[in-house]
Structure formats: C-alpha cells, structure tokens
Coordinates of C-alpha atoms in Angstrom, one line a residue:
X1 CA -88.8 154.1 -78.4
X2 CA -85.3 153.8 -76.5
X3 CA -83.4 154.4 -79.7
X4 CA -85.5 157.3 -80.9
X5 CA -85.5 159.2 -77.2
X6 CA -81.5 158.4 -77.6
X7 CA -81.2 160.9 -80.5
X8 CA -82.9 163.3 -79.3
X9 CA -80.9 163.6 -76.0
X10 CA -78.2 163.5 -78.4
X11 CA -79.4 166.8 -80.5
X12 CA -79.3 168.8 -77.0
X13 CA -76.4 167.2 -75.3
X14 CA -74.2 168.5 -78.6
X15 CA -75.0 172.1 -77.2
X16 CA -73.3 171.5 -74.1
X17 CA -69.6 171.5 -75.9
X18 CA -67.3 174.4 -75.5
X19 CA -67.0 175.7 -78.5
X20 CA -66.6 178.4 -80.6
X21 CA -67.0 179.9 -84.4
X22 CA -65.1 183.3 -85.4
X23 CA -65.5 184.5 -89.0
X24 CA -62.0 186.1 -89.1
X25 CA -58.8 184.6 -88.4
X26 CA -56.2 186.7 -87.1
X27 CA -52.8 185.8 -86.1
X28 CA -49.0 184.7 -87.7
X29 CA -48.3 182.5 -89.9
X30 CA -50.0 178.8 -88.9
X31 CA -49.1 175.4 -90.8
X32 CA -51.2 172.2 -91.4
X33 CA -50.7 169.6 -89.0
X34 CA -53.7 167.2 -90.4
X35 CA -55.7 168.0 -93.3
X36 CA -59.4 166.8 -92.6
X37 CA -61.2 166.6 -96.1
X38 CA -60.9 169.1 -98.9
X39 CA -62.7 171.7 -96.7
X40 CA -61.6 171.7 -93.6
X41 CA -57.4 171.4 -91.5
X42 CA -56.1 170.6 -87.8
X43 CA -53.6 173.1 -87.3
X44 CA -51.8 173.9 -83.9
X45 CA -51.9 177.3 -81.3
X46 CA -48.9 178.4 -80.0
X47 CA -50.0 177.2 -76.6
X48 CA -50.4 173.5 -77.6
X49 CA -54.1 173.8 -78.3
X50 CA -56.1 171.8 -81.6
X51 CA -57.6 174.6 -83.9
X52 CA -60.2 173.5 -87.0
X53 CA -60.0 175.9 -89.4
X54 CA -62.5 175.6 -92.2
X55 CA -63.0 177.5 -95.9
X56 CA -63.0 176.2 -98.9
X57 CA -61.3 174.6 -100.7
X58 CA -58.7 175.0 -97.6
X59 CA -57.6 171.4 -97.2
X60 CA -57.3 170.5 -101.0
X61 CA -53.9 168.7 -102.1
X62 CA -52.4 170.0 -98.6
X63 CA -50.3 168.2 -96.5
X64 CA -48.5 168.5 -92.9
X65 CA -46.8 171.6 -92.9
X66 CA -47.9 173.4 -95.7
X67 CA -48.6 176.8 -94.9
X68 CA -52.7 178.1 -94.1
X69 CA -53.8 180.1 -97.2
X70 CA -55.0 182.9 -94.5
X71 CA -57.7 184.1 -97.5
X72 CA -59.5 180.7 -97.4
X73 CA -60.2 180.6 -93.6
X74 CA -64.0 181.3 -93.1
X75 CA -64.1 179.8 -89.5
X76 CA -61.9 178.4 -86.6
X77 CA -63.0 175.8 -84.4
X78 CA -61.8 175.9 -81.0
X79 CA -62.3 172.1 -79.2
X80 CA -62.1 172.4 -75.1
X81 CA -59.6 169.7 -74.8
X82 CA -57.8 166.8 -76.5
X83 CA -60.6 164.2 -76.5
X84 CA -63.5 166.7 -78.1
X85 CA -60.7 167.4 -80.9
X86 CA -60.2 164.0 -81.5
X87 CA -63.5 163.3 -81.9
X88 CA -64.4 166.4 -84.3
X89 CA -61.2 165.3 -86.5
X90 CA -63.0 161.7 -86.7
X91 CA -66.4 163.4 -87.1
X92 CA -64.9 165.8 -90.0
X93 CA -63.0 163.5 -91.5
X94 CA -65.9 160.9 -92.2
X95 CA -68.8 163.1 -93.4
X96 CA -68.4 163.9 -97.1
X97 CA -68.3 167.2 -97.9
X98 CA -71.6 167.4 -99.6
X99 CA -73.0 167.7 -96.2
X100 CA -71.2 170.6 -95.0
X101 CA -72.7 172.5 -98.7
X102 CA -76.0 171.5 -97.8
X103 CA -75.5 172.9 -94.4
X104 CA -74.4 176.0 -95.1
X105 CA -77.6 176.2 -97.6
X106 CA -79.9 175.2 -94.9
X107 CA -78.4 177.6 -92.4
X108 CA -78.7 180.0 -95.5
X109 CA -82.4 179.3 -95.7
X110 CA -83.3 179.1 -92.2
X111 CA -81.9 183.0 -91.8
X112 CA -82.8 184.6 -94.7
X113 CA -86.7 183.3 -95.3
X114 CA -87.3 181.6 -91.7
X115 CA -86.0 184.8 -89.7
X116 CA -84.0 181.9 -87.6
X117 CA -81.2 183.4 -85.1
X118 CA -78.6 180.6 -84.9
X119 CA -74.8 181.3 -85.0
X120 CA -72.6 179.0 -87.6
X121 CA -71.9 176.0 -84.8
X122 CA -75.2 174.4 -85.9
X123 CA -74.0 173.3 -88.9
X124 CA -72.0 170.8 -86.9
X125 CA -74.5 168.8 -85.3
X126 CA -76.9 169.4 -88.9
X127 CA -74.3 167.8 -90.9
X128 CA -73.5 164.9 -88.4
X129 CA -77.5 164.4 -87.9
X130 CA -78.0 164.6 -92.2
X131 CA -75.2 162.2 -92.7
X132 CA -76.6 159.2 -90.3
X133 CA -80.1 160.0 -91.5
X134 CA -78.8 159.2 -94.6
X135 CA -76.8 155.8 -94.0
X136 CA -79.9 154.8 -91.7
X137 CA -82.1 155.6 -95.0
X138 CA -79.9 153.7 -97.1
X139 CA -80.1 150.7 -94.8
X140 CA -84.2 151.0 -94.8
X141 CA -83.8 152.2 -91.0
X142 CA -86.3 155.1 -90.7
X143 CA -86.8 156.8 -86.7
X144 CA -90.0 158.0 -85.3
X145 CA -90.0 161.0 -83.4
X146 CA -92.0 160.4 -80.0
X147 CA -93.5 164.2 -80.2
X148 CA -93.1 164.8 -83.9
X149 CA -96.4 166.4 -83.9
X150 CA -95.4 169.0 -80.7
X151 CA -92.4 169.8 -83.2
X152 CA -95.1 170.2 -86.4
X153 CA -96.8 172.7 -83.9
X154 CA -94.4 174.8 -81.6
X155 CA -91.8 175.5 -83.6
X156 CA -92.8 175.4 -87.3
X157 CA -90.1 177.3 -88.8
X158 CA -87.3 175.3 -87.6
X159 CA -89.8 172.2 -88.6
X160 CA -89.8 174.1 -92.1
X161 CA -86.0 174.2 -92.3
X162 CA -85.7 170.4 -91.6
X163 CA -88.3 170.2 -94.5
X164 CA -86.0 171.8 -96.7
X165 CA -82.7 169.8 -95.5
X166 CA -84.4 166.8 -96.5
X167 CA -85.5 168.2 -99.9
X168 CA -81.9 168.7 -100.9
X169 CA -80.8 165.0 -99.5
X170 CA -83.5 163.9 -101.9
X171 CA -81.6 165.8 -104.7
X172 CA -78.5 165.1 -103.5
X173 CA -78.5 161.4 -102.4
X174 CA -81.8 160.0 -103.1
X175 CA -83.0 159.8 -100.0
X176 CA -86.8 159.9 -98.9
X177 CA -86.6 160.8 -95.5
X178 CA -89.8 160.6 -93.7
X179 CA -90.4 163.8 -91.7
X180 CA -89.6 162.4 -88.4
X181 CA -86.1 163.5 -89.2
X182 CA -87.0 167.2 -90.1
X183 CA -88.3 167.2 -86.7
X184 CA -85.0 165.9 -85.1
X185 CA -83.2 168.7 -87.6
X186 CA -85.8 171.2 -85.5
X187 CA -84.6 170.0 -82.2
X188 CA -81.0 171.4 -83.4
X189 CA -82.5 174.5 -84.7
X190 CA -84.3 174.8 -81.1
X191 CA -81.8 174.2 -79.3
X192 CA -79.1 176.6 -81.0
X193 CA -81.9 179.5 -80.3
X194 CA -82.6 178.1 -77.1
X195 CA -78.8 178.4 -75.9
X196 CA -78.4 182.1 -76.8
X197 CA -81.2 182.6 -73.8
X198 CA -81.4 180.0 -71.3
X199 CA -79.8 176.7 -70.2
X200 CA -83.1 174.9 -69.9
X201 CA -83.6 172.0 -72.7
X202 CA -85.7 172.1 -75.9
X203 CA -87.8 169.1 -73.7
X204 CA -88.9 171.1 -70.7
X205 CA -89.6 174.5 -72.8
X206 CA -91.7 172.0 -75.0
X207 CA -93.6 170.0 -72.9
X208 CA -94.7 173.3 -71.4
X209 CA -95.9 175.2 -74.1
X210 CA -97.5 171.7 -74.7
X211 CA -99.7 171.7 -72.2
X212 CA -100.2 175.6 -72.1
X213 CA -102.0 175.0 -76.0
X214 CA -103.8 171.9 -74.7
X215 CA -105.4 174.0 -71.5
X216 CA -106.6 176.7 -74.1
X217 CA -107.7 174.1 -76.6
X218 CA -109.4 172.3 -73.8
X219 CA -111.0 175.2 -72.5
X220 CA -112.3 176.4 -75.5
X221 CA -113.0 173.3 -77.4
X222 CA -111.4 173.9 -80.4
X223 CA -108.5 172.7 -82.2
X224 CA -105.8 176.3 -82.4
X225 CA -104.7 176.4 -86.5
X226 CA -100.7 176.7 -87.2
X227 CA -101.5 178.7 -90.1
X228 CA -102.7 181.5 -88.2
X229 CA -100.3 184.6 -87.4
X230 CA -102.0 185.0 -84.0
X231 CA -101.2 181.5 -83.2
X232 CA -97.6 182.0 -84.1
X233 CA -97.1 185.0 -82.3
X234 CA -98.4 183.6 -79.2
X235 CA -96.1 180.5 -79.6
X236 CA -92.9 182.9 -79.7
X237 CA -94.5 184.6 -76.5
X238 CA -94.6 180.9 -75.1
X239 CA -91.1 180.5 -76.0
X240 CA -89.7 183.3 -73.5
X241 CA -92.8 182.6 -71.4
X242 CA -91.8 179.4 -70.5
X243 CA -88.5 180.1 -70.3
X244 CA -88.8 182.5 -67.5
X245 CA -90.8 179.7 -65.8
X246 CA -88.1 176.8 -66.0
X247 CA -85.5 179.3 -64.7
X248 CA -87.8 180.8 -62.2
X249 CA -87.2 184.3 -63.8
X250 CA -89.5 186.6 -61.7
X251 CA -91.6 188.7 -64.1
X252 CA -91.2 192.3 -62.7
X253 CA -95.0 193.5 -61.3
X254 CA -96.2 197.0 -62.5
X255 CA -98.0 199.3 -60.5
X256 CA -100.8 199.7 -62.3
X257 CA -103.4 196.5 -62.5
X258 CA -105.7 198.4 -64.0
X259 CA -105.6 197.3 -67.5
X260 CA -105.2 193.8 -66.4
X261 CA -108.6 194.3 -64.3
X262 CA -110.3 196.1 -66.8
X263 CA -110.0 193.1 -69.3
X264 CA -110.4 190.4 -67.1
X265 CA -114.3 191.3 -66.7
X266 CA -114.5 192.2 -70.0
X267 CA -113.3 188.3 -71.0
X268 CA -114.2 186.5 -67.9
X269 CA -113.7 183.1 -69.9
X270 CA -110.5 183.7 -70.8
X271 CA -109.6 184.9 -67.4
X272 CA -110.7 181.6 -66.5
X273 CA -108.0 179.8 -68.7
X274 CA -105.9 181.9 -67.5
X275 CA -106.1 181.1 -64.0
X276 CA -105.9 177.1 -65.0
X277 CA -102.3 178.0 -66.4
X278 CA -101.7 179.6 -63.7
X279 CA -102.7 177.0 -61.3
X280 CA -101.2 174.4 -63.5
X281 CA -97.5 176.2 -63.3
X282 CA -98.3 177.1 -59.6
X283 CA -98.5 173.3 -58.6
X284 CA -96.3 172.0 -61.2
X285 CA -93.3 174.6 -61.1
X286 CA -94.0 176.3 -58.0
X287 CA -93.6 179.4 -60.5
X288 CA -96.4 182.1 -59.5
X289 CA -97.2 184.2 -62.5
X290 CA -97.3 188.1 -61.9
X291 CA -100.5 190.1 -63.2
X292 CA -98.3 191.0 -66.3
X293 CA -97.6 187.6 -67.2
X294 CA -101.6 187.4 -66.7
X295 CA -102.3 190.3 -68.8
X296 CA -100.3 188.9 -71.6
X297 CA -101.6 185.7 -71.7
X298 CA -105.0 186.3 -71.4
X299 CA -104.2 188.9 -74.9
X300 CA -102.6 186.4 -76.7
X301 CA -104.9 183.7 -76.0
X302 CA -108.3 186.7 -76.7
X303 CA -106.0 187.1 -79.7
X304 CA -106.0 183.5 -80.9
X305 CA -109.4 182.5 -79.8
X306 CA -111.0 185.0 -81.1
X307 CA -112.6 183.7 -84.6
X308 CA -113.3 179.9 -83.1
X309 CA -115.7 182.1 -79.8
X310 CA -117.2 184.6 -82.9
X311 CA -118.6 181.0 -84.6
X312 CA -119.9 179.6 -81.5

C-alpha cells in the first residue's frame, strides 16, 4: 500500500533532521518571541538563530517578550535553519498538549521496564505519529503496516512500547487503534536506537535479520518462539550483526580458529546454516563474514535451536 510505505519512510526520514535536545539551559536573560502552547516558546539566540524551549507550564499566559522563567526550561530545541523552525512552530503549535504527557510517559516506560536507549528527540516524531493516528481513527481511517509481523518479531520491545502508547490514547481519547500503528510507533523507537550506531535504515537492518530467521527456521523446520530469552538475545546480536554488514564494517579475525573448528564438527548442521547465511550475505552484500562472525552465529543459532533438535 502506497500510503502505508509513505509513513513509514516518513518515521525514518524524521531522523535525518539536525537537531538537538539539552536538559540544561544555560545562558542570559532570553525573552519570548512566540509562545507555542502552554508547554512549550520560540525564543531567539543572540546570533539570529530560532530556539524551542520546552518545560512546563513554560508558555502558560506568556506573551512576546515576557521574560523565560529559566527554572521551567527542561529542553531546548535547536532547528538547522529557518524553514525546519517553521515547521516545528506549526507542528507544536497544532498537537494538543496531551500528546506531549503521553510521550513523555511512553518514553518513561520504554526506559525504565523496556531497557530502551533513546535520547528525548523521539518524543517529537511519537507525538506527531500519536496525534494523526488519532484524527485518522476518528475519521474510521485505520493503516496496515506491510511487515507488521517482522516488527511483532525483531524488535518486540519497541513493539511493546507502541502497545502501551496506544493503551493510554484509549484512556485518553477513545481511540482503538489497531496494532498496526504500535508497529509504526516501533519504527520510531528503532530508528532513534538505530541512529546512535549507524546511518543505515530501520528497512535494510530489518529485511536482513528477516531473512537471517527465515534461513534458520527453514533449515531447521521449525517455527523460532519470541517468548524465548535465547531468541531475544540472538535478535539483539542480529541488530549489530547486520549492522556491520550494511556498513561493510570488517569484523576483526582472531588468531585462533580453534574454538570455531572445534564446534563446527561438533554441530555440523548448524555449520551448515551457517554457511547459507554466509553465502546469502556473500552474494547479496558482497559482505564476507570472518570466522568470528561464524563462531557467533553458529552459538546463537545452537542456542536457539536447541529444544526444537532435542524433540526431533
């Protein structure tokens, strides 16, 4: 679907913007030149530059020129250049400031009992996403996600955080979201984590570690469980996996094969898979994996094989 693939290129393309979050705001004395909604004000550097500085309760009853109450300022947003900060003012100014609560408690969530590493700029393109999923609900206009179920699977926490976003729009606004829009809630997740380690997009790494699960399942015959810790662990082993592979990040070789030897007779069927991963990436990526990248996957995938080969 056009329109769906159109959001989605959306949730990555928002991570290309220049700009940055600061939990303390230093510097003289700095006067309103717009206030934006109750939370958030456009104030002015002394080089010409927009600055969005946000806190609560920051922009309530203000006007232009009133003095910033330095004590409310949680964050400054920096725009790269006239156009972005007009289109943040529009963007802050329109989204009711419910959404920016519920962001913050997402974000909240996401850290604390997710063990997501995000910095505060994703509550932008949360709160921009939540508000149109909203309007679109409220219209009866509900998206399908073309690889929801890749989301479901690869990155289940962040899937889990979108989950609980659309369980505090329900209490919030009424909305019954379907869970095609937790997944596009992931994407942001994924792509804020994603940014702090590569420049490849949330697509490539996915489609990836896609296929990497469906040569293992294939191989195997089995259908891998998300509920398994061994699973998870080798998906976040994926994650930098295929990351090094996209960016063509050579994998040091050690010296010593020996290990790697060792357990490739000992599991010659998993050595097997491991080659066609290999090969696949080889021919695909023109990426040849060392015998460490080897050794890894062929324990991760013993690792998370291990109880469906025990029952056969």
């Amino acid at each position: 679907n056009p329109m769906d693939r159109f959001f989605i290129k959306c949730a990555t393309s928002f991570y290309n913007r220049r700009y940055f979050f600061f939990t303390k705001f230093e510097g003289s004395t700095v006067r309103i030149v717009k206030p934006l909604n109750h939370n958030m004000v456009l104030v002015r550097n002394d080089d010409g530059s927009d600055m969005i500085l946000q806190g609560k309760g920051i922009g309530f009853k203000r006007r232009a020129g009133d003095e910033v109450d330095e004590s409310l300022v949680e964050r400054k947003f920096m725009p790269s250049d006239k156009s972005e900060s007009r289109y943040f003012q529009q963007l802050f100014s329109q989204i009711p400031d419910g959404y920016f609560a519920i962001a913050e408690q997402v974000l909240e969530y996401a850290r604390k009992e997710l063990k997501i590493k995000v910095t505060d700029k994703v509550i932008l393109p949360i709160c921009d996403h939540m508000a149109g999923s909203v309007e679109r609900c409220q219209k009866n206009i509900h998206l399908t996600h073309p690889i929801l179920w890749d989301i479901k699977r690869i990155y289940p926490a962040e899937f889990e955080a979108g989950l609980y976003a659309l369980e505090l729009l329900k209490k919030q606004y009424g909305a019954g979201l379907m869970e095609d829009e937790a997944a596009f809630l992931a994407y942001h997740f994924v792509s804020a984590e994603l940014e702090n380690v590569s420049e490849v997009s949330v697509d490539e790494v996915t489609v990836l570690i896609s296929t990497i699960l469906q040569i293992v399942q294939e191989a195997f015959q089995i259908e891998l469980s998300r509920e398994d810790w061994n699973y998870q662990r080798f998906l976040t082993h994926l994650r930098f996996f295929a990351n090094r592979v996209l960016l063509r990040n050579l994998y040091e070789e050690s010296e010593d094969n020996e290990l790697y030897e060792e357990l490739s007779e000992h599991y010659p069927n998993i050595n097997k898979c491991v080659d066609l991963i290999a090969d696949y990436i080889l021919i695909h990526y023109h990426y040849d994996i060392s015998s460490d990248e080897r050794l890894y996957l062929l324990i991760h995938i013993e690792r998370v094989t291990k109880r469906y080969r025990k029952n056969k």
